[in-house]
Each structure stands twice: as C-alpha cells, then as structure tokens.
Short mmCIF file of C-alpha atoms in Angstrom, two decimals:
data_model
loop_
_atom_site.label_atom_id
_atom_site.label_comp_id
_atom_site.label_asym_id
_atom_site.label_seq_id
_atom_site.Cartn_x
_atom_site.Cartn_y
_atom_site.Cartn_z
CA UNK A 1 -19.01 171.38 72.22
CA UNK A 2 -21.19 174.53 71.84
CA UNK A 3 -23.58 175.51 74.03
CA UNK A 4 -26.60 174.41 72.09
CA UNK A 5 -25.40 170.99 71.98
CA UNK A 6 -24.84 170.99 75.42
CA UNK A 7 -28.06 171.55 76.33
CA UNK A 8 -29.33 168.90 74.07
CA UNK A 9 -30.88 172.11 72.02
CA UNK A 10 -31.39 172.19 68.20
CA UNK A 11 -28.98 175.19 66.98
CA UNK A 12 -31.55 177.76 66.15
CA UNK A 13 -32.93 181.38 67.70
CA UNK A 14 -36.33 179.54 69.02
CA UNK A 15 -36.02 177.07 71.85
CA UNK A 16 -37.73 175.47 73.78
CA UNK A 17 -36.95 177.73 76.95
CA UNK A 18 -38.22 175.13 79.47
CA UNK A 19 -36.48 172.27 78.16
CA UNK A 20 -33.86 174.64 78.49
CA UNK A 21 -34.36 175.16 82.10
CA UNK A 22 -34.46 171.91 82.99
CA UNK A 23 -31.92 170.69 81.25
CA UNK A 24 -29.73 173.54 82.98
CA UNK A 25 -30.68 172.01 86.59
CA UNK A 26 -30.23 168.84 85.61
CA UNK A 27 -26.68 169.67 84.53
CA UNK A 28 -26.09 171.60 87.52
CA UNK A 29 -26.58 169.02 89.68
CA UNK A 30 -24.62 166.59 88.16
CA UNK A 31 -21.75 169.17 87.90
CA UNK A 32 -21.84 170.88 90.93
CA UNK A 33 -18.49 171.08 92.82
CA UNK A 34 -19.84 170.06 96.13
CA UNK A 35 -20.43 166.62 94.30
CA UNK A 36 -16.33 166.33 93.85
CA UNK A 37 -15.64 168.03 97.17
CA UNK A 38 -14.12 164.12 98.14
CA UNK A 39 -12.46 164.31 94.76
CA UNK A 40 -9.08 164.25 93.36
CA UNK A 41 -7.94 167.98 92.83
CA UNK A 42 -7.93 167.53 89.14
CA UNK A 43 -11.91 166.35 89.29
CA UNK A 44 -12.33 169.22 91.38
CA UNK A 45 -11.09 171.65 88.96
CA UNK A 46 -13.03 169.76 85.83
CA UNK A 47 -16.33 169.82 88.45
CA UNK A 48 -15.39 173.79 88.46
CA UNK A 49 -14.71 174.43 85.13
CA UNK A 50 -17.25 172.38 83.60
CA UNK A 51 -19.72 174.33 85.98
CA UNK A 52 -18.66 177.29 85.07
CA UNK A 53 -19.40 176.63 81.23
CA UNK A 54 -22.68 175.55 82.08
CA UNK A 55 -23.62 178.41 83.74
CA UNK A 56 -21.72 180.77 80.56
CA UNK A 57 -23.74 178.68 78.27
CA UNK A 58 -27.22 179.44 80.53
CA UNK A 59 -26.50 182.70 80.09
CA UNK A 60 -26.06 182.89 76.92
CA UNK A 61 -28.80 180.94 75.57
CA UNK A 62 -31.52 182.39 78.23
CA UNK A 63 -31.41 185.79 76.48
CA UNK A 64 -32.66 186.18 73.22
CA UNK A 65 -29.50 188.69 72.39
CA UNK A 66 -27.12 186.95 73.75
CA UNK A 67 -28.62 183.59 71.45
CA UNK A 68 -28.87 185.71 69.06
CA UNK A 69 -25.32 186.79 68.62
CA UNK A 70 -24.01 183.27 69.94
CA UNK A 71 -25.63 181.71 67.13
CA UNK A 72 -24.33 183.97 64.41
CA UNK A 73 -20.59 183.49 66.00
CA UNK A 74 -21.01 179.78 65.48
CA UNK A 75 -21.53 180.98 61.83
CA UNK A 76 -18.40 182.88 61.65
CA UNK A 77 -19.88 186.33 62.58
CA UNK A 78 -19.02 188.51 64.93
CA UNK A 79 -21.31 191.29 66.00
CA UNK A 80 -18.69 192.37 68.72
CA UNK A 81 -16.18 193.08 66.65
CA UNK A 82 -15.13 196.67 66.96
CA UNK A 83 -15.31 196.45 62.76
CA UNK A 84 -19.40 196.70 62.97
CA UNK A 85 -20.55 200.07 62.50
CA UNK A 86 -24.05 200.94 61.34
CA UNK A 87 -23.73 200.93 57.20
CA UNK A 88 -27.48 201.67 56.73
CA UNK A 89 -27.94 205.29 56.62
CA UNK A 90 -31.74 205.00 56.30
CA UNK A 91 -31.87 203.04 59.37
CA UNK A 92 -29.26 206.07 61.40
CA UNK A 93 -31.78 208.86 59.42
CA UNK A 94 -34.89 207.10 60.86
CA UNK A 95 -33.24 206.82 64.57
CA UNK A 96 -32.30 210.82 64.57
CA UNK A 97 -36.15 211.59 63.19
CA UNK A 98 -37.23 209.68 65.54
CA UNK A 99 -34.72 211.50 68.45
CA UNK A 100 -36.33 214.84 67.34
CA UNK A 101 -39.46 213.75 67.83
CA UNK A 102 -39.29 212.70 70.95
CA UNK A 103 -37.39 215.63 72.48
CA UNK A 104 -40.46 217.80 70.75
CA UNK A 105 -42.71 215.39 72.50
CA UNK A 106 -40.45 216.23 76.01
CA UNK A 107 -40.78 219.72 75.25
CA UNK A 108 -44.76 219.62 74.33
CA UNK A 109 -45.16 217.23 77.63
CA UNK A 110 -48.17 216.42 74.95
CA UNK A 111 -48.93 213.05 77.04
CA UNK A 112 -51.63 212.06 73.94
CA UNK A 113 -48.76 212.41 71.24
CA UNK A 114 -46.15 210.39 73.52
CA UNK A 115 -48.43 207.63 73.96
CA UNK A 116 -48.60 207.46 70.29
CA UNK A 117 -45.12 207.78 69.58
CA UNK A 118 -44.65 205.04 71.90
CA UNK A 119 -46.93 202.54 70.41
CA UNK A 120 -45.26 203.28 66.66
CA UNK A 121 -42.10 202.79 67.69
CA UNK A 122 -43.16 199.65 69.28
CA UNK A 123 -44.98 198.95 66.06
CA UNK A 124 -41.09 199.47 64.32
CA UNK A 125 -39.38 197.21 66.92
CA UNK A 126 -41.78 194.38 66.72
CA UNK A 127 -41.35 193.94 62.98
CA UNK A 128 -37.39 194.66 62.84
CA UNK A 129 -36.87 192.14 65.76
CA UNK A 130 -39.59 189.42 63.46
CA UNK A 131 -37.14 190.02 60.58
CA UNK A 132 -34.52 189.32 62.65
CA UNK A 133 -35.73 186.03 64.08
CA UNK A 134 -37.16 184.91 60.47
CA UNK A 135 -33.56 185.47 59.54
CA UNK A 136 -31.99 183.70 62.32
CA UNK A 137 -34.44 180.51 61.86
CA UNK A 138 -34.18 180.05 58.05
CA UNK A 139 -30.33 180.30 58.43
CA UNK A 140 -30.07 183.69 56.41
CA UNK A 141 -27.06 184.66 58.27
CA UNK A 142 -25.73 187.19 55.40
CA UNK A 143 -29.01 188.86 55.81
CA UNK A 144 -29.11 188.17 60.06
CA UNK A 145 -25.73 189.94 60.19
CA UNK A 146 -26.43 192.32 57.90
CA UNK A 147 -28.44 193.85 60.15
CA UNK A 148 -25.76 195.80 61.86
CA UNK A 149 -24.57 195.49 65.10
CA UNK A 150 -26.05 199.12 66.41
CA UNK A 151 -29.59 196.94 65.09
CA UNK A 152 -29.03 194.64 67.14
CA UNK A 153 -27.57 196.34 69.87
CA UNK A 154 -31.35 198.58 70.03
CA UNK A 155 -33.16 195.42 69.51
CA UNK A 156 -31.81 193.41 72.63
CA UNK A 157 -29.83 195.61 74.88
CA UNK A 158 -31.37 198.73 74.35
CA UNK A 159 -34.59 197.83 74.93
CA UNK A 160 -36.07 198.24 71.33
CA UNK A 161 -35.22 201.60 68.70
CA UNK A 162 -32.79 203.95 70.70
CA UNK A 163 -35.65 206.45 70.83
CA UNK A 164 -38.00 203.30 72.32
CA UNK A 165 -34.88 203.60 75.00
CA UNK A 166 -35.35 207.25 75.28
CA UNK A 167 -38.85 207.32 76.34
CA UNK A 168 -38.34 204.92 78.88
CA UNK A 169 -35.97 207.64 80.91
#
C-alpha cells in the first residue's frame, strides 16, 4: 500500500495537510505498540512494524520534498539515483552568475544590493518551485523529473537556488 493510500490521501503534490495530521494520530493510536503490549509476539512485531511505516510514511508526506520525490518514485522515477546529474547547463550557468554575485555582494557588504539580490532570487525560486508543483499536479512527470535532481535538491533541501542558500550563511 503506498503511503498516500494509507493516509486515505488522493496521490498528488497538494494535500490536505490537516487531514493529514489527523489521520496520522488517528493511525497512531490504533497502531501503537503499547496497545499489543498483552499481545502475541507476532502482533507485537506487526504493532511495531506497522508503526514504524506510519511514522516513514508521515515523514514523507509532511515535507513537500520528500512528497515530492515520493510521488515521482511511485511513477517509476528516481531522483536519488546516483544517475541524476544536472543536464541543464543554463540552469548550472545561472547558479555560478548568481555565486559571483553574491560573493561581490560579501565583498561590497553593500546591505541595499543584498537585500535586492535576495528578493530576486526569491522571485526565481518561487516560480521554479510553481512549475514544479503545476508539474507534479497535472501528472507531467517527464517534465516533473526533468527538472533535475540538483533542481530539486535547491528547491527543497537547500532552502531555495544554492545562492538563496548562500545568503542565508
């Protein structure tokens, strides 16, 4: 059973977060281990395991990269796979412009000029992460995956664009 299923969730990138929630207590209490603690040791282990996937599956859905890249697996792509490497050389020219900048901003300490670097990178990560999710909801998962991994990787674990990242520091 996937995880969306399990949580009585449609199979998309936008959820319902709270239904989620609940729906994650709900199973949690009626799969807690303390509620076999009486049991036989094979409903004990089931209580365990089946606990265990609940909370894997919270997890997962919870973050919007980890849904993200759950959902495309269930599609047959995998954005872990050491085989991803970025393939849009536009998209690695833009992120080493942007790098420069932002070390001339460092160098400047031009607080004006980082405050507006800030907000256009924002300005970039807002409407690669909407393309993403327009992707994700209208099942375009050629385009989704096409993406690249390092795309996704800046989007949802790196905060935004690498130099978005950078500026944080």
């Amino acid at each position: 059973m996937d995880y969306f299923t399990l949580f009585g969730l449609p199979a998309r990138y936008q959820i319902d977060t709270q239904a989620l929630s609940l729906r994650f207590q709900d199973l949690q209490r009626q799969y807690h281990p303390d509620k076999f603690a009486n049991g036989t040791q094979a409903q004990q282990l089931a209580a365990v395991q089946q606990s265990a996937t609940i909370n894997q599956a919270w997890q997962t859905l919870r973050h919007p990269l980890t849904r993200a890249e759950y959902l495309l697996s269930l599609h047959g792509f995998d954005l872990a796979s050491e085989q991803h490497t970025v393939r849009d050389t536009a998209f690695l020219m833009e992120q080493l412009t942007l790098r420069e900048e932002l070390d001339d901003i460092e160098q400047s300490k031009d607080d004006a000029r980082l405050e507006s670097f800030i907000k256009r990178v924002q300005k970039m990560f807002d409407a690669r992460l909407q393309q993403m999710v327009e992707q994700l909801d209208n099942a375009a998962w050629d385009a989704a995956e096409q993406l690249d991994n390092a795309a996704w990787d800046r989007v949802g674990r790196g905060g935004g664009y690498g130099a978005q990242t950078a500026v944080s520091r």
